[in-house]
Amino acid sequence: MKPKINHSGLALPVKGVDWLHNPIFNKGTAFTDAERDVLGLRGLLPPHVHTMEEQVLRVMANFRSKPNNLERYVQMVSLQDRNETLFYRVVTEHLEEMLPIIYTPTVGKACQEYGYIFRRSRGFYLSSEDRGRMAQVLRNWPVPDVRVIVVTDGERILGLGDLGAYGMGIPVGKLSLYTACAGINPVQCLPITIDVGTENEALLKDPLYTGLRQTRIRGAEYDALLEEFMTAAQQVFPGVLIQFEDFGNHNAFRLLERYRDRACTFNDDIQGTGAVALAGVLSALRLSGGKLADQRVLFFGAGEAGLGIADQITEVLADEGLPLAEARKRCWFVDSKGLIVHGREFLTANKLPYAHTHEGCPDLLAAVHSIRPTMLIGVSGQPRTFTKEIIQPLTQYSRRPVVFALSNPTSKAECTAEEAYTWTEGRAIFASGSPFEPVTLAGRTHVPGQGNNVYIFPGVGLGVVATGARRVTDAMFIRASRTLASLVRESELAEGRVYPTLTRIHEVSLAIAVAVAEEIYSAKLATLPRPEDLVGHIKAQMFKPEYPDYCPHGIPHMTFAPAG
Ligand code: NAD
């Protein structure tokens, strides 16, 4: 007998117990009486049929009783492995509670402990041992219709450094957010880790480490491997969107330049971060009433995030009519060697556009006094470096100074929300990478923004998938950024928020997807025809975490066609 397949090309389970062991089809105790009879599940489940709402209650009761966040992470990953539909229902309904667990900050801890908490393999591993056969290996993935890949080589996981194969938690988590926040169908998502080795000595000595025991391959050998991966991924999954995530910055910029015109690809650490921070800056200007062209933005950290943000700020200024060279002068950088100025040593090509003619400054404190920034953006991965003596003077340069401490996870933030508000007597407009609780000062409550990339990349991905875009451009991210800033309500701004509340994420992702789709059509980058009702068309594609009825009339699977 030929196997039956569903619309995603997946083979349906054959025997009763297989329905329970397949996370895509499993409904657990919610299989109805009719399904239990027809699918051969009678006896394999306790007699009572639970509703999905009751199942959600059970998961949440368990979740809240766990002793720590790592345990909660393990619980959620295990649920995802057992029952994907229920996992997404729980995450969608409790997004604010779930986000810090399935993504930053807890995912950072989970990556560090990946070998210890490992239960079942999730995602897809390629390694330097697959050289010459990557396409063949990729065909082992059971789903033919993959639309979005998130790939890492594990070299710069959040602000935690090289975690090698343990980095898999990041593509897995990011793709969960594509589904939870923008309704990309989970079976169309493929998390990939390319294991090229690690420089992390502790991992190389750890018997539980899951990766190759070798130092990182680099140079031409690395480039050839990435080239083979990009070719193979596009061959096996034509038109797939490939998101680069947490690569070391020496590779991230190069790979983006190499592939942005040859594949449908982007780097979230550079472009996604750029867009989310730009949206925060635009919202902050709505709060302060200032103009972007009048700002002096000082970045602490000149890596993927900092340069990505500065590039988008300058693009908007250029859009508004400022010559690019002038626009760049609004952005200043301090890296580990001090203020980046013209003629300084240790300047990579990416930093050069921001090396202005100015006296040198050895450190951030000196740079703050010299540049007198109206906005200070921390993307250094260096914890507690925004001290009182750095934050306090900002109130002299701006009525509402912007302080974004974006380094992740929480332990790496340049300062806390409480510090930023206290040291500026409540005048700071604050956002961070990982969440902070609201702060009450002199009877007024300030709600910190979380400059989480999740506001941007799921919506961009949905726009790309819905239009079958051939490329991802910076213009799409600027459209996404402007859309995000425009969605912040006056009531949210009044609380000090520079981003919409996370509970609005579906509305946000849909609006971004529509704006990005408009950009894709106007740039003639779509491979699919423009539907008459663009909003309705995109909305209809969004995955809903609901159980299908496998035997609506007691007859198995009328809606699924036999294979072949
Ligand atoms: P990166 O490795 O590319 O860059 C880090 C930069 O910090 C480098 O320029 C480095 O020179 C600089 N740096 C290191 N030590 C320093 C020191 N002592 N003084 C001054 N500068 C120093 O990393 P990245 O991708 O740019 O990420 C940086 C941080 O930003 C990470 O913690 C990451 O988690 C965070 N981040 C947050 C968001 C967000 O909130 N949405 C997004 C992306 C990255």
CSV table of N, CA, C and O and ligand atoms in Angstrom, one decimal, residues 156 158-159 249 269 273 276 300-306 334-336 351 379-382 406-408 432-433 451-453, ligand 1:
chain,number,residue,atom,x,y,z
A,156,ARG,N,29.7,32.8,17.2
A,156,ARG,CA,29.4,33.9,18.1
A,156,ARG,C,28.0,33.8,18.6
A,156,ARG,O,27.1,34.5,18.1
A,158,LEU,N,25.0,34.6,20.7
A,158,LEU,CA,24.6,35.8,21.4
A,158,LEU,C,25.9,36.6,21.8
A,158,LEU,O,26.7,36.7,20.9
A,159,GLY,N,26.0,37.0,23.1
A,159,GLY,CA,27.3,37.6,23.5
A,159,GLY,C,28.2,36.5,24.2
A,159,GLY,O,29.1,36.9,24.9
A,249,ASN,N,32.1,37.9,13.4
A,249,ASN,CA,31.9,39.0,12.6
A,249,ASN,C,32.8,39.1,11.4
A,249,ASN,O,32.5,39.7,10.4
A,269,ASP,N,21.8,39.3,12.5
A,269,ASP,CA,22.6,40.1,13.5
A,269,ASP,C,23.0,41.4,12.9
A,269,ASP,O,23.1,42.4,13.7
A,273,THR,N,19.0,43.3,13.3
A,273,THR,CA,19.3,44.2,14.5
A,273,THR,C,19.3,45.7,14.1
A,273,THR,O,18.7,46.5,14.8
A,276,VAL,N,15.6,46.7,13.9
A,276,VAL,CA,14.8,46.8,15.2
A,276,VAL,C,15.4,48.0,16.0
A,276,VAL,O,14.6,48.8,16.6
A,300,PHE,N,28.8,51.8,21.4
A,300,PHE,CA,29.9,51.2,22.1
A,300,PHE,C,29.9,49.7,21.6
A,300,PHE,O,29.0,48.9,21.9
A,301,GLY,N,30.9,49.4,20.8
A,301,GLY,CA,31.0,48.1,20.1
A,301,GLY,C,30.8,48.4,18.6
A,301,GLY,O,29.8,49.0,18.2
A,302,ALA,N,31.7,47.9,17.8
A,302,ALA,CA,31.7,48.2,16.4
A,302,ALA,C,31.7,46.9,15.6
A,302,ALA,O,32.5,46.6,14.7
A,303,GLY,N,30.7,46.0,16.0
A,303,GLY,CA,30.6,44.7,15.3
A,303,GLY,C,29.4,44.6,14.4
A,303,GLY,O,29.0,45.7,13.9
A,304,GLU,N,28.9,43.4,14.3
A,304,GLU,CA,27.7,43.2,13.4
A,304,GLU,C,26.6,44.1,13.7
A,304,GLU,O,26.0,44.8,12.9
A,305,ALA,N,26.2,44.1,15.0
A,305,ALA,CA,25.1,44.8,15.5
A,305,ALA,C,25.3,46.4,15.3
A,305,ALA,O,24.5,47.0,14.6
A,306,GLY,N,26.4,46.9,15.8
A,306,GLY,CA,26.6,48.3,15.8
A,306,GLY,C,26.6,48.8,14.4
A,306,GLY,O,26.0,49.8,14.0
A,334,VAL,N,32.9,53.5,19.5
A,334,VAL,CA,34.0,53.2,20.3
A,334,VAL,C,34.1,51.7,20.3
A,334,VAL,O,33.1,51.0,20.5
A,335,ASP,N,35.3,51.1,20.0
A,335,ASP,CA,35.5,49.7,20.1
A,335,ASP,C,36.6,49.4,21.2
A,335,ASP,O,36.9,50.3,22.0
A,336,SER,N,37.1,48.2,21.2
A,336,SER,CA,38.0,47.9,22.3
A,336,SER,C,39.3,48.7,22.3
A,336,SER,O,40.0,48.7,23.2
A,351,LYS,N,34.7,49.3,9.3
A,351,LYS,CA,34.6,50.5,10.3
A,351,LYS,C,35.0,51.8,9.6
A,351,LYS,O,34.7,52.9,10.1
A,379,VAL,N,26.4,47.8,22.2
A,379,VAL,CA,26.4,46.5,21.4
A,379,VAL,C,27.8,45.9,21.5
A,379,VAL,O,28.4,45.5,20.5
A,380,SER,N,28.4,45.8,22.7
A,380,SER,CA,29.8,45.4,22.9
A,380,SER,C,29.9,44.1,23.5
A,380,SER,O,31.0,43.5,23.5
A,381,GLY,N,28.8,43.5,24.1
A,381,GLY,CA,28.9,42.3,24.8
A,381,GLY,C,29.7,42.5,26.1
A,381,GLY,O,30.0,41.5,26.8
A,382,GLN,N,29.9,43.7,26.5
A,382,GLN,CA,30.7,44.0,27.8
A,382,GLN,C,29.7,44.4,28.9
A,382,GLN,O,29.2,45.6,28.8
A,406,LEU,N,22.0,46.9,24.5
A,406,LEU,CA,21.5,45.8,23.7
A,406,LEU,C,22.2,44.5,23.8
A,406,LEU,O,21.7,43.5,23.3
A,407,SER,N,23.3,44.5,24.6
A,407,SER,CA,24.0,43.2,24.6
A,407,SER,C,23.3,42.1,25.3
A,407,SER,O,22.7,42.4,26.4
A,408,ASN,N,23.3,40.9,24.8
A,408,ASN,CA,22.6,39.8,25.3
A,408,ASN,C,23.6,38.7,25.8
A,408,ASN,O,24.7,38.7,25.3
A,432,SER,N,16.6,47.5,25.8
A,432,SER,CA,17.7,46.5,26.0
A,432,SER,C,17.5,45.4,25.1
A,432,SER,O,16.4,45.3,24.4
A,433,GLY,N,18.5,44.5,25.0
A,433,GLY,CA,18.3,43.3,24.2
A,433,GLY,C,17.5,42.2,24.8
A,433,GLY,O,16.6,41.6,24.2
A,451,GLY,N,14.5,45.7,22.6
A,451,GLY,CA,14.9,45.8,21.1
A,451,GLY,C,15.1,44.4,20.6
A,451,GLY,O,16.2,44.1,20.0
A,452,ASN,N,14.1,43.6,20.6
A,452,ASN,CA,14.2,42.2,20.2
A,452,ASN,C,14.0,42.1,18.7
A,452,ASN,O,13.0,42.6,18.2
A,453,ASN,N,14.9,41.4,18.1
A,453,ASN,CA,14.8,41.2,16.6
A,453,ASN,C,13.5,40.5,16.2
A,453,ASN,O,13.1,40.6,15.1
B,1,NAD,P1,30.4,41.4,17.4
B,1,NAD,O1,31.3,40.3,18.0
B,1,NAD,O2,30.3,41.4,15.9
B,1,NAD,O3,30.9,42.8,17.9
B,1,NAD,C1,31.2,43.1,19.2
B,1,NAD,C2,32.0,44.5,19.2
B,1,NAD,O4,32.2,44.9,20.5
B,1,NAD,C3,33.3,44.4,18.5
B,1,NAD,O5,33.4,45.6,17.7
B,1,NAD,C4,34.3,44.5,19.6
B,1,NAD,O6,35.5,45.2,19.2
B,1,NAD,C5,33.6,45.3,20.6
B,1,NAD,N1,34.1,45.2,21.9
B,1,NAD,C6,34.5,44.0,22.5
B,1,NAD,N2,35.0,44.3,23.7
B,1,NAD,C7,35.0,45.6,23.9
B,1,NAD,C8,35.4,46.5,24.9
B,1,NAD,N3,36.0,46.1,26.0
B,1,NAD,N4,35.2,47.8,24.7
B,1,NAD,C9,34.6,48.3,23.6
B,1,NAD,N5,34.2,47.5,22.6
B,1,NAD,C10,34.4,46.2,22.7
B,1,NAD,O7,29.0,41.1,18.1
B,1,NAD,P2,27.6,41.8,17.6
B,1,NAD,O8,26.9,40.9,16.7
B,1,NAD,O9,27.8,43.1,17.2
B,1,NAD,O10,26.8,41.7,19.0
B,1,NAD,C11,27.3,42.5,20.1
B,1,NAD,C12,26.3,42.3,21.2
B,1,NAD,O11,25.0,42.9,20.8
B,1,NAD,C13,26.0,40.9,21.7
B,1,NAD,O12,26.0,40.9,23.1
B,1,NAD,C14,24.7,40.6,21.1
B,1,NAD,O13,24.0,39.7,21.9
B,1,NAD,C15,24.0,41.9,21.1
B,1,NAD,N6,22.9,42.0,20.1
B,1,NAD,C16,21.7,42.4,20.5
B,1,NAD,C17,20.7,42.5,19.6
B,1,NAD,C18,19.3,43.0,20.1
B,1,NAD,O14,19.2,43.4,21.2
B,1,NAD,N7,18.3,43.0,19.2
B,1,NAD,C19,20.9,42.1,18.3
B,1,NAD,C20,22.1,41.7,17.9
B,1,NAD,C21,23.2,41.6,18.8
